[in-house]
């Protein structure tokens, strides 16, 4: 994950939302203020960016299924859209964190592993397994007539993990970088409100497919966020806090957790 970029006006009035879009997607948006207060607001807006990304990915998945009549290709297309829309930075972060967690080296050297441009064996295996789980889960969800719903809920849940990881009790692992910029920037009360809104919103969205889908959607958001919090706890213990790579790994973990719930029969 990287910092904001800016060049093309978007007309968005909220600096926090603009910063969230510029940081968490490929969109290049103008950012007037990038101070810590704005960073906190941006991280609180993260699930809204996830909603936009999820809607776009679901639309691509729907088109792929309509064209090919293949739930598998629809799943691949939807997940590829999410990867492209984020420059695959979250997947890269997942691989880097896997390599660092798999290393028995001291904390400082483990942090250096995450800064390298290459991917080690732990990262490769983790990426293969995680992408396999995601594709399989979305494929199953399409078979149950809720593939698009699963993609949207997972995208929102993945970005909710960012909001939760940026609450004030969570430190930064480094003194510089994205982690240092956003660590502790979101008030716990704000994160709690955002979490409730995400769970309720996902459940409400699921009502489009019926009460069972609504229940699964809300549960998927809770389970996905819970999986991310477990990884966050491990990363704070191992690295001393969060980094940009850790945030990316949390996104993919929460996304996978939510998708697995939505894949249920």
mmCIF file of N, CA and C in Angstrom, residues 86-197:
data_model
loop_
_atom_site.group_PDB
_atom_site.id
_atom_site.type_symbol
_atom_site.label_atom_id
_atom_site.label_comp_id
_atom_site.label_asym_id
_atom_site.label_seq_id
_atom_site.Cartn_x
_atom_site.Cartn_y
_atom_site.Cartn_z
ATOM 1 N N UNK A 86 -6.552 -2.048 -7.266
ATOM 2 C CA UNK A 86 -5.697 -1.691 -6.136
ATOM 3 C C UNK A 86 -4.210 -1.878 -6.457
ATOM 4 N N UNK A 87 -3.900 -2.043 -7.730
ATOM 5 C CA UNK A 87 -2.521 -2.290 -8.174
ATOM 6 C C UNK A 87 -1.941 -3.554 -7.527
ATOM 7 N N UNK A 88 -2.780 -4.441 -7.066
ATOM 8 C CA UNK A 88 -2.359 -5.684 -6.400
ATOM 9 C C UNK A 88 -1.495 -5.423 -5.171
ATOM 10 N N UNK A 89 -1.608 -4.217 -4.603
ATOM 11 C CA UNK A 89 -0.779 -3.865 -3.454
ATOM 12 C C UNK A 89 -1.123 -4.688 -2.216
ATOM 13 N N UNK A 90 -2.401 -5.033 -2.061
ATOM 14 C CA UNK A 90 -2.787 -5.832 -0.900
ATOM 15 C C UNK A 90 -2.228 -7.243 -1.008
ATOM 16 N N UNK A 91 -2.252 -7.797 -2.207
ATOM 17 C CA UNK A 91 -1.673 -9.118 -2.414
ATOM 18 C C UNK A 91 -0.167 -9.096 -2.186
ATOM 19 N N UNK A 92 0.479 -8.036 -2.640
ATOM 20 C CA UNK A 92 1.909 -7.887 -2.411
ATOM 21 C C UNK A 92 2.205 -7.795 -0.919
ATOM 22 N N UNK A 93 1.372 -7.048 -0.196
ATOM 23 C CA UNK A 93 1.550 -6.947 1.250
ATOM 24 C C UNK A 93 1.367 -8.280 1.936
ATOM 25 N N UNK A 94 0.392 -9.048 1.480
ATOM 26 C CA UNK A 94 0.164 -10.383 2.044
ATOM 27 C C UNK A 94 1.396 -11.264 1.878
ATOM 28 N N UNK A 95 1.984 -11.259 0.679
ATOM 29 C CA UNK A 95 3.167 -12.075 0.426
ATOM 30 C C UNK A 95 4.339 -11.636 1.291
ATOM 31 N N UNK A 96 4.529 -10.319 1.413
ATOM 32 C CA UNK A 96 5.642 -9.807 2.215
ATOM 33 C C UNK A 96 5.478 -10.161 3.690
ATOM 34 N N UNK A 97 4.264 -10.038 4.197
ATOM 35 C CA UNK A 97 4.014 -10.363 5.605
ATOM 36 C C UNK A 97 4.202 -11.864 5.843
ATOM 37 N N UNK A 98 3.764 -12.687 4.893
ATOM 38 C CA UNK A 98 3.949 -14.131 5.037
ATOM 39 C C UNK A 98 5.429 -14.484 5.113
ATOM 40 N N UNK A 99 6.240 -13.860 4.264
ATOM 41 C CA UNK A 99 7.683 -14.115 4.296
ATOM 42 C C UNK A 99 8.287 -13.673 5.627
ATOM 43 N N UNK A 100 7.845 -12.522 6.116
ATOM 44 C CA UNK A 100 8.393 -11.999 7.370
ATOM 45 C C UNK A 100 7.956 -12.838 8.560
ATOM 46 N N UNK A 101 6.691 -13.247 8.570
ATOM 47 C CA UNK A 101 6.211 -14.084 9.669
ATOM 48 C C UNK A 101 6.845 -15.475 9.639
ATOM 49 N N UNK A 102 7.149 -15.952 8.449
ATOM 50 C CA UNK A 102 7.767 -17.269 8.317
ATOM 51 C C UNK A 102 9.239 -17.283 8.660
ATOM 52 N N UNK A 103 9.828 -16.116 8.778
ATOM 53 C CA UNK A 103 11.241 -16.030 9.107
ATOM 54 C C UNK A 103 11.458 -16.125 10.619
ATOM 55 N N UNK A 104 12.560 -16.763 11.007
ATOM 56 C CA UNK A 104 12.899 -16.875 12.429
ATOM 57 C C UNK A 104 13.868 -15.769 12.851
ATOM 58 N N UNK A 105 14.086 -14.802 11.978
ATOM 59 C CA UNK A 105 15.037 -13.736 12.264
ATOM 60 C C UNK A 105 14.462 -12.737 13.259
ATOM 61 N N UNK A 106 15.324 -11.927 13.886
ATOM 62 C CA UNK A 106 14.852 -10.913 14.840
ATOM 63 C C UNK A 106 13.900 -9.915 14.186
ATOM 64 N N UNK A 107 13.195 -9.144 15.028
ATOM 65 C CA UNK A 107 12.168 -8.244 14.542
ATOM 66 C C UNK A 107 12.687 -7.268 13.484
ATOM 67 N N UNK A 108 13.819 -6.670 13.720
ATOM 68 C CA UNK A 108 14.352 -5.682 12.784
ATOM 69 C C UNK A 108 14.619 -6.303 11.416
ATOM 70 N N UNK A 109 15.164 -7.501 11.402
ATOM 71 C CA UNK A 109 15.437 -8.168 10.132
ATOM 72 C C UNK A 109 14.150 -8.637 9.466
ATOM 73 N N UNK A 110 13.159 -9.014 10.265
ATOM 74 C CA UNK A 110 11.867 -9.403 9.700
ATOM 75 C C UNK A 110 11.209 -8.215 9.009
ATOM 76 N N UNK A 111 11.343 -7.032 9.600
ATOM 77 C CA UNK A 111 10.804 -5.822 8.981
ATOM 78 C C UNK A 111 11.519 -5.510 7.668
ATOM 79 N N UNK A 112 12.815 -5.787 7.631
ATOM 80 C CA UNK A 112 13.570 -5.560 6.402
ATOM 81 C C UNK A 112 13.132 -6.511 5.294
ATOM 82 N N UNK A 113 12.731 -7.716 5.667
ATOM 83 C CA UNK A 113 12.250 -8.679 4.668
ATOM 84 C C UNK A 113 11.047 -8.112 3.940
ATOM 85 N N UNK A 114 10.172 -7.431 4.663
ATOM 86 C CA UNK A 114 8.975 -6.865 4.042
ATOM 87 C C UNK A 114 9.296 -5.730 3.078
ATOM 88 N N UNK A 115 10.455 -5.115 3.221
ATOM 89 C CA UNK A 115 10.823 -3.997 2.350
ATOM 90 C C UNK A 115 11.458 -4.463 1.050
ATOM 91 N N UNK A 116 11.813 -5.740 0.957
ATOM 92 C CA UNK A 116 12.447 -6.245 -0.254
ATOM 93 C C UNK A 116 11.433 -6.333 -1.390
ATOM 94 N N UNK A 117 11.936 -6.249 -2.608
ATOM 95 C CA UNK A 117 11.056 -6.294 -3.777
ATOM 96 C C UNK A 117 10.730 -7.718 -4.212
ATOM 97 N N UNK A 118 11.521 -8.699 -3.756
ATOM 98 C CA UNK A 118 11.279 -10.077 -4.176
ATOM 99 C C UNK A 118 10.288 -10.760 -3.235
ATOM 100 N N UNK A 119 9.801 -11.928 -3.659
ATOM 101 C CA UNK A 119 8.880 -12.718 -2.849
ATOM 102 C C UNK A 119 9.520 -14.074 -2.567
ATOM 103 N N UNK A 120 9.527 -14.455 -1.299
ATOM 104 C CA UNK A 120 10.124 -15.718 -0.907
ATOM 105 C C UNK A 120 9.132 -16.864 -0.956
ATOM 106 N N UNK A 121 9.567 -18.059 -0.554
ATOM 107 C CA UNK A 121 8.710 -19.253 -0.634
ATOM 108 C C UNK A 121 7.439 -19.140 0.205
ATOM 109 N N UNK A 122 7.530 -18.582 1.400
ATOM 110 C CA UNK A 122 6.332 -18.437 2.229
ATOM 111 C C UNK A 122 5.314 -17.535 1.543
ATOM 112 N N UNK A 123 5.807 -16.456 0.936
ATOM 113 C CA UNK A 123 4.916 -15.537 0.245
ATOM 114 C C UNK A 123 4.238 -16.173 -0.948
ATOM 115 N N UNK A 124 5.004 -16.935 -1.718
ATOM 116 C CA UNK A 124 4.449 -17.590 -2.911
ATOM 117 C C UNK A 124 3.358 -18.585 -2.519
ATOM 118 N N UNK A 125 3.658 -19.431 -1.542
ATOM 119 C CA UNK A 125 2.681 -20.438 -1.110
ATOM 120 C C UNK A 125 1.430 -19.767 -0.543
ATOM 121 N N UNK A 126 1.623 -18.724 0.245
ATOM 122 C CA UNK A 126 0.481 -18.019 0.837
ATOM 123 C C UNK A 126 -0.398 -17.393 -0.236
ATOM 124 N N UNK A 127 0.220 -16.765 -1.236
ATOM 125 C CA UNK A 127 -0.553 -16.170 -2.322
ATOM 126 C C UNK A 127 -1.361 -17.222 -3.078
ATOM 127 N N UNK A 128 -0.723 -18.343 -3.384
ATOM 128 C CA UNK A 128 -1.411 -19.406 -4.128
ATOM 129 C C UNK A 128 -2.604 -19.926 -3.328
ATOM 130 N N UNK A 129 -2.379 -20.201 -2.057
ATOM 131 C CA UNK A 129 -3.453 -20.735 -1.224
ATOM 132 C C UNK A 129 -4.575 -19.715 -1.039
ATOM 133 N N UNK A 130 -4.210 -18.469 -0.779
ATOM 134 C CA UNK A 130 -5.226 -17.442 -0.540
ATOM 135 C C UNK A 130 -6.053 -17.177 -1.790
ATOM 136 N N UNK A 131 -5.389 -17.050 -2.927
ATOM 137 C CA UNK A 131 -6.125 -16.816 -4.173
ATOM 138 C C UNK A 131 -6.979 -18.029 -4.533
ATOM 139 N N UNK A 132 -6.456 -19.217 -4.259
ATOM 140 C CA UNK A 132 -7.248 -20.419 -4.513
ATOM 141 C C UNK A 132 -8.509 -20.441 -3.668
ATOM 142 N N UNK A 133 -8.377 -20.088 -2.396
ATOM 143 C CA UNK A 133 -9.538 -20.024 -1.512
ATOM 144 C C UNK A 133 -10.540 -18.977 -1.987
ATOM 145 N N UNK A 134 -10.038 -17.822 -2.382
ATOM 146 C CA UNK A 134 -10.924 -16.745 -2.822
ATOM 147 C C UNK A 134 -11.679 -17.127 -4.093
ATOM 148 N N UNK A 135 -10.959 -17.661 -5.073
ATOM 149 C CA UNK A 135 -11.606 -18.053 -6.328
ATOM 150 C C UNK A 135 -12.629 -19.162 -6.081
ATOM 151 N N UNK A 136 -12.243 -20.154 -5.286
ATOM 152 C CA UNK A 136 -13.162 -21.244 -4.991
ATOM 153 C C UNK A 136 -14.401 -20.764 -4.262
ATOM 154 N N UNK A 137 -14.215 -19.829 -3.316
ATOM 155 C CA UNK A 137 -15.346 -19.326 -2.546
ATOM 156 C C UNK A 137 -16.292 -18.506 -3.412
ATOM 157 N N UNK A 138 -15.740 -17.641 -4.246
ATOM 158 C CA UNK A 138 -16.596 -16.831 -5.116
ATOM 159 C C UNK A 138 -17.303 -17.723 -6.132
ATOM 160 N N UNK A 139 -16.603 -18.711 -6.649
ATOM 161 C CA UNK A 139 -17.214 -19.662 -7.580
ATOM 162 C C UNK A 139 -18.407 -20.364 -6.938
ATOM 163 N N UNK A 140 -18.231 -20.800 -5.682
ATOM 164 C CA UNK A 140 -19.321 -21.451 -4.958
ATOM 165 C C UNK A 140 -20.467 -20.480 -4.705
ATOM 166 N N UNK A 141 -20.116 -19.236 -4.375
ATOM 167 C CA UNK A 141 -21.155 -18.232 -4.126
ATOM 168 C C UNK A 141 -21.969 -17.959 -5.386
ATOM 169 N N UNK A 142 -21.305 -17.914 -6.544
ATOM 170 C CA UNK A 142 -22.033 -17.745 -7.807
ATOM 171 C C UNK A 142 -22.977 -18.930 -8.044
ATOM 172 N N UNK A 143 -22.536 -20.115 -7.692
ATOM 173 C CA UNK A 143 -23.375 -21.299 -7.864
ATOM 174 C C UNK A 143 -24.620 -21.228 -6.990
ATOM 175 N N UNK A 144 -24.512 -20.483 -5.868
ATOM 176 C CA UNK A 144 -25.655 -20.306 -4.966
ATOM 177 C C UNK A 144 -26.405 -19.001 -5.249
ATOM 178 N N UNK A 145 -26.102 -18.389 -6.406
ATOM 179 C CA UNK A 145 -26.786 -17.172 -6.843
ATOM 180 C C UNK A 145 -26.513 -15.965 -5.945
ATOM 181 N N UNK A 146 -25.316 -15.926 -5.355
ATOM 182 C CA UNK A 146 -24.953 -14.743 -4.573
ATOM 183 C C UNK A 146 -23.481 -14.380 -4.763
ATOM 184 N N UNK A 147 -22.975 -14.620 -5.968
ATOM 185 C CA UNK A 147 -21.575 -14.305 -6.240
ATOM 186 C C UNK A 147 -21.279 -12.831 -6.157
ATOM 187 N N UNK A 148 -22.103 -12.012 -6.807
ATOM 188 C CA UNK A 148 -21.894 -10.574 -6.753
ATOM 189 C C UNK A 148 -21.995 -10.044 -5.340
ATOM 190 N N UNK A 149 -22.961 -10.542 -4.592
ATOM 191 C CA UNK A 149 -23.125 -10.143 -3.189
ATOM 192 C C UNK A 149 -21.879 -10.488 -2.389
ATOM 193 N N UNK A 150 -21.347 -11.685 -2.597
ATOM 194 C CA UNK A 150 -20.157 -12.116 -1.873
ATOM 195 C C UNK A 150 -18.971 -11.201 -2.150
ATOM 196 N N UNK A 151 -18.806 -10.811 -3.409
ATOM 197 C CA UNK A 151 -17.689 -9.940 -3.785
ATOM 198 C C UNK A 151 -17.822 -8.579 -3.109
ATOM 199 N N UNK A 152 -19.023 -8.031 -3.099
ATOM 200 C CA UNK A 152 -19.236 -6.712 -2.493
ATOM 201 C C UNK A 152 -19.003 -6.765 -0.985
ATOM 202 N N UNK A 153 -19.596 -7.757 -0.322
ATOM 203 C CA UNK A 153 -19.435 -7.888 1.128
ATOM 204 C C UNK A 153 -17.966 -8.087 1.487
ATOM 205 N N UNK A 154 -17.264 -8.901 0.717
ATOM 206 C CA UNK A 154 -15.849 -9.165 0.993
ATOM 207 C C UNK A 154 -15.005 -7.913 0.803
ATOM 208 N N UNK A 155 -15.309 -7.121 -0.223
ATOM 209 C CA UNK A 155 -14.548 -5.897 -0.466
ATOM 210 C C UNK A 155 -14.746 -4.895 0.664
ATOM 211 N N UNK A 156 -15.964 -4.778 1.150
ATOM 212 C CA UNK A 156 -16.246 -3.881 2.277
ATOM 213 C C UNK A 156 -15.540 -4.380 3.535
ATOM 214 N N UNK A 157 -15.645 -5.676 3.796
ATOM 215 C CA UNK A 157 -15.041 -6.257 4.992
ATOM 216 C C UNK A 157 -13.527 -6.115 4.976
ATOM 217 N N UNK A 158 -12.921 -6.306 3.797
ATOM 218 C CA UNK A 158 -11.477 -6.165 3.689
ATOM 219 C C UNK A 158 -11.006 -4.781 4.088
ATOM 220 N N UNK A 159 -11.757 -3.755 3.692
ATOM 221 C CA UNK A 159 -11.362 -2.380 4.026
ATOM 222 C C UNK A 159 -11.746 -2.008 5.443
ATOM 223 N N UNK A 160 -12.759 -2.682 5.999
ATOM 224 C CA UNK A 160 -13.066 -2.482 7.414
ATOM 225 C C UNK A 160 -11.873 -2.896 8.268
ATOM 226 N N UNK A 161 -11.156 -3.918 7.823
ATOM 227 C CA UNK A 161 -9.969 -4.366 8.558
ATOM 228 C C UNK A 161 -8.945 -3.243 8.684
ATOM 229 N N UNK A 162 -8.850 -2.395 7.656
ATOM 230 C CA UNK A 162 -7.932 -1.262 7.712
ATOM 231 C C UNK A 162 -8.361 -0.288 8.793
ATOM 232 N N UNK A 163 -9.656 0.023 8.826
ATOM 233 C CA UNK A 163 -10.173 0.935 9.846
ATOM 234 C C UNK A 163 -9.856 0.422 11.248
ATOM 235 N N UNK A 164 -10.101 -0.853 11.475
ATOM 236 C CA UNK A 164 -9.866 -1.440 12.790
ATOM 237 C C UNK A 164 -8.383 -1.449 13.152
ATOM 238 N N UNK A 165 -7.527 -1.668 12.163
ATOM 239 C CA UNK A 165 -6.083 -1.726 12.424
ATOM 240 C C UNK A 165 -5.486 -0.361 12.710
ATOM 241 N N UNK A 166 -6.198 0.690 12.350
ATOM 242 C CA UNK A 166 -5.675 2.048 12.531
ATOM 243 C C UNK A 166 -6.231 2.735 13.765
ATOM 244 N N UNK A 167 -6.844 1.972 14.678
ATOM 245 C CA UNK A 167 -7.338 2.561 15.920
ATOM 246 C C UNK A 167 -6.170 2.887 16.842
ATOM 247 N N UNK A 168 -6.403 3.753 17.801
ATOM 248 C CA UNK A 168 -5.327 4.296 18.618
ATOM 249 C C UNK A 168 -4.541 3.298 19.468
ATOM 250 N N UNK A 169 -5.096 2.189 19.908
ATOM 251 C CA UNK A 169 -4.254 1.258 20.669
ATOM 252 C C UNK A 169 -3.182 0.554 19.834
ATOM 253 N N UNK A 170 -3.304 0.575 18.503
ATOM 254 C CA UNK A 170 -2.384 -0.171 17.645
ATOM 255 C C UNK A 170 -1.226 0.730 17.218
ATOM 256 N N UNK A 171 0.014 0.359 17.532
ATOM 257 C CA UNK A 171 1.169 1.188 17.176
ATOM 258 C C UNK A 171 1.666 0.924 15.754
ATOM 259 N N UNK A 172 2.621 1.721 15.339
ATOM 260 C CA UNK A 172 3.297 1.508 14.064
ATOM 261 C C UNK A 172 4.576 0.725 14.305
ATOM 262 N N UNK A 173 4.917 -0.150 13.377
ATOM 263 C CA UNK A 173 6.135 -0.943 13.523
ATOM 264 C C UNK A 173 7.377 -0.141 13.170
ATOM 265 N N UNK A 174 7.188 0.918 12.390
ATOM 266 C CA UNK A 174 8.308 1.763 11.975
ATOM 267 C C UNK A 174 8.002 3.221 12.305
ATOM 268 N N UNK A 175 9.037 4.049 12.267
ATOM 269 C CA UNK A 175 8.851 5.479 12.515
ATOM 270 C C UNK A 175 8.508 6.230 11.241
ATOM 271 N N UNK A 176 8.624 5.563 10.101
ATOM 272 C CA UNK A 176 8.285 6.176 8.821
ATOM 273 C C UNK A 176 7.408 5.223 8.021
ATOM 274 N N UNK A 177 6.884 5.717 6.914
ATOM 275 C CA UNK A 177 6.074 4.876 6.048
ATOM 276 C C UNK A 177 4.587 5.031 6.313
ATOM 277 N N UNK A 178 3.789 4.292 5.537
ATOM 278 C CA UNK A 178 2.337 4.392 5.645
ATOM 279 C C UNK A 178 1.844 3.996 7.027
ATOM 280 N N UNK A 179 2.447 2.952 7.611
ATOM 281 C CA UNK A 179 2.021 2.519 8.929
ATOM 282 C C UNK A 179 2.163 3.613 9.968
ATOM 283 N N UNK A 180 3.291 4.314 9.943
ATOM 284 C CA UNK A 180 3.516 5.398 10.898
ATOM 285 C C UNK A 180 2.556 6.549 10.660
ATOM 286 N N UNK A 181 2.168 6.739 9.418
ATOM 287 C CA UNK A 181 1.277 7.845 9.051
ATOM 288 C C UNK A 181 -0.149 7.622 9.533
ATOM 289 N N UNK A 182 -0.618 6.371 9.495
ATOM 290 C CA UNK A 182 -2.029 6.107 9.815
ATOM 291 C C UNK A 182 -2.241 5.382 11.136
ATOM 292 N N UNK A 183 -1.200 4.842 11.741
ATOM 293 C CA UNK A 183 -1.361 4.094 12.993
ATOM 294 C C UNK A 183 -1.957 4.985 14.076
ATOM 295 N N UNK A 184 -3.004 4.492 14.724
ATOM 296 C CA UNK A 184 -3.620 5.246 15.805
ATOM 297 C C UNK A 184 -4.368 6.484 15.372
ATOM 298 N N UNK A 185 -4.662 6.606 14.084
ATOM 299 C CA UNK A 185 -5.309 7.822 13.585
ATOM 300 C C UNK A 185 -6.833 7.778 13.675
ATOM 301 N N UNK A 186 -7.394 6.592 13.939
ATOM 302 C CA UNK A 186 -8.850 6.435 14.011
ATOM 303 C C UNK A 186 -9.253 6.221 15.472
ATOM 304 N N UNK A 187 -10.173 7.037 15.948
ATOM 305 C CA UNK A 187 -10.659 6.857 17.313
ATOM 306 C C UNK A 187 -11.426 5.540 17.432
ATOM 307 N N UNK A 188 -11.293 4.910 18.582
ATOM 308 C CA UNK A 188 -11.940 3.615 18.798
ATOM 309 C C UNK A 188 -13.450 3.717 18.627
ATOM 310 N N UNK A 189 -14.035 4.809 19.109
ATOM 311 C CA UNK A 189 -15.485 4.982 18.987
ATOM 312 C C UNK A 189 -15.903 5.080 17.531
ATOM 313 N N UNK A 190 -15.091 5.766 16.734
ATOM 314 C CA UNK A 190 -15.395 5.887 15.303
ATOM 315 C C UNK A 190 -15.304 4.528 14.631
ATOM 316 N N UNK A 191 -14.265 3.764 14.966
ATOM 317 C CA UNK A 191 -14.110 2.427 14.386
ATOM 318 C C UNK A 191 -15.288 1.530 14.766
ATOM 319 N N UNK A 192 -15.780 1.675 15.997
ATOM 320 C CA UNK A 192 -16.915 0.866 16.436
ATOM 321 C C UNK A 192 -18.169 1.208 15.633
ATOM 322 N N UNK A 193 -18.400 2.500 15.417
ATOM 323 C CA UNK A 193 -19.565 2.933 14.639
ATOM 324 C C UNK A 193 -19.453 2.440 13.193
ATOM 325 N N UNK A 194 -18.268 2.571 12.611
ATOM 326 C CA UNK A 194 -18.051 2.109 11.243
ATOM 327 C C UNK A 194 -18.284 0.606 11.153
ATOM 328 N N UNK A 195 -17.828 -0.125 12.152
ATOM 329 C CA UNK A 195 -18.005 -1.587 12.155
ATOM 330 C C UNK A 195 -19.477 -1.966 12.175
ATOM 331 N N UNK A 196 -20.246 -1.324 13.038
ATOM 332 C CA UNK A 196 -21.677 -1.605 13.124
ATOM 333 C C UNK A 196 -22.365 -1.280 11.804
ATOM 334 N N UNK A 197 -21.992 -0.146 11.214
ATOM 335 C CA UNK A 197 -22.579 0.247 9.933
ATOM 336 C C UNK A 197 -22.245 -0.763 8.838
#
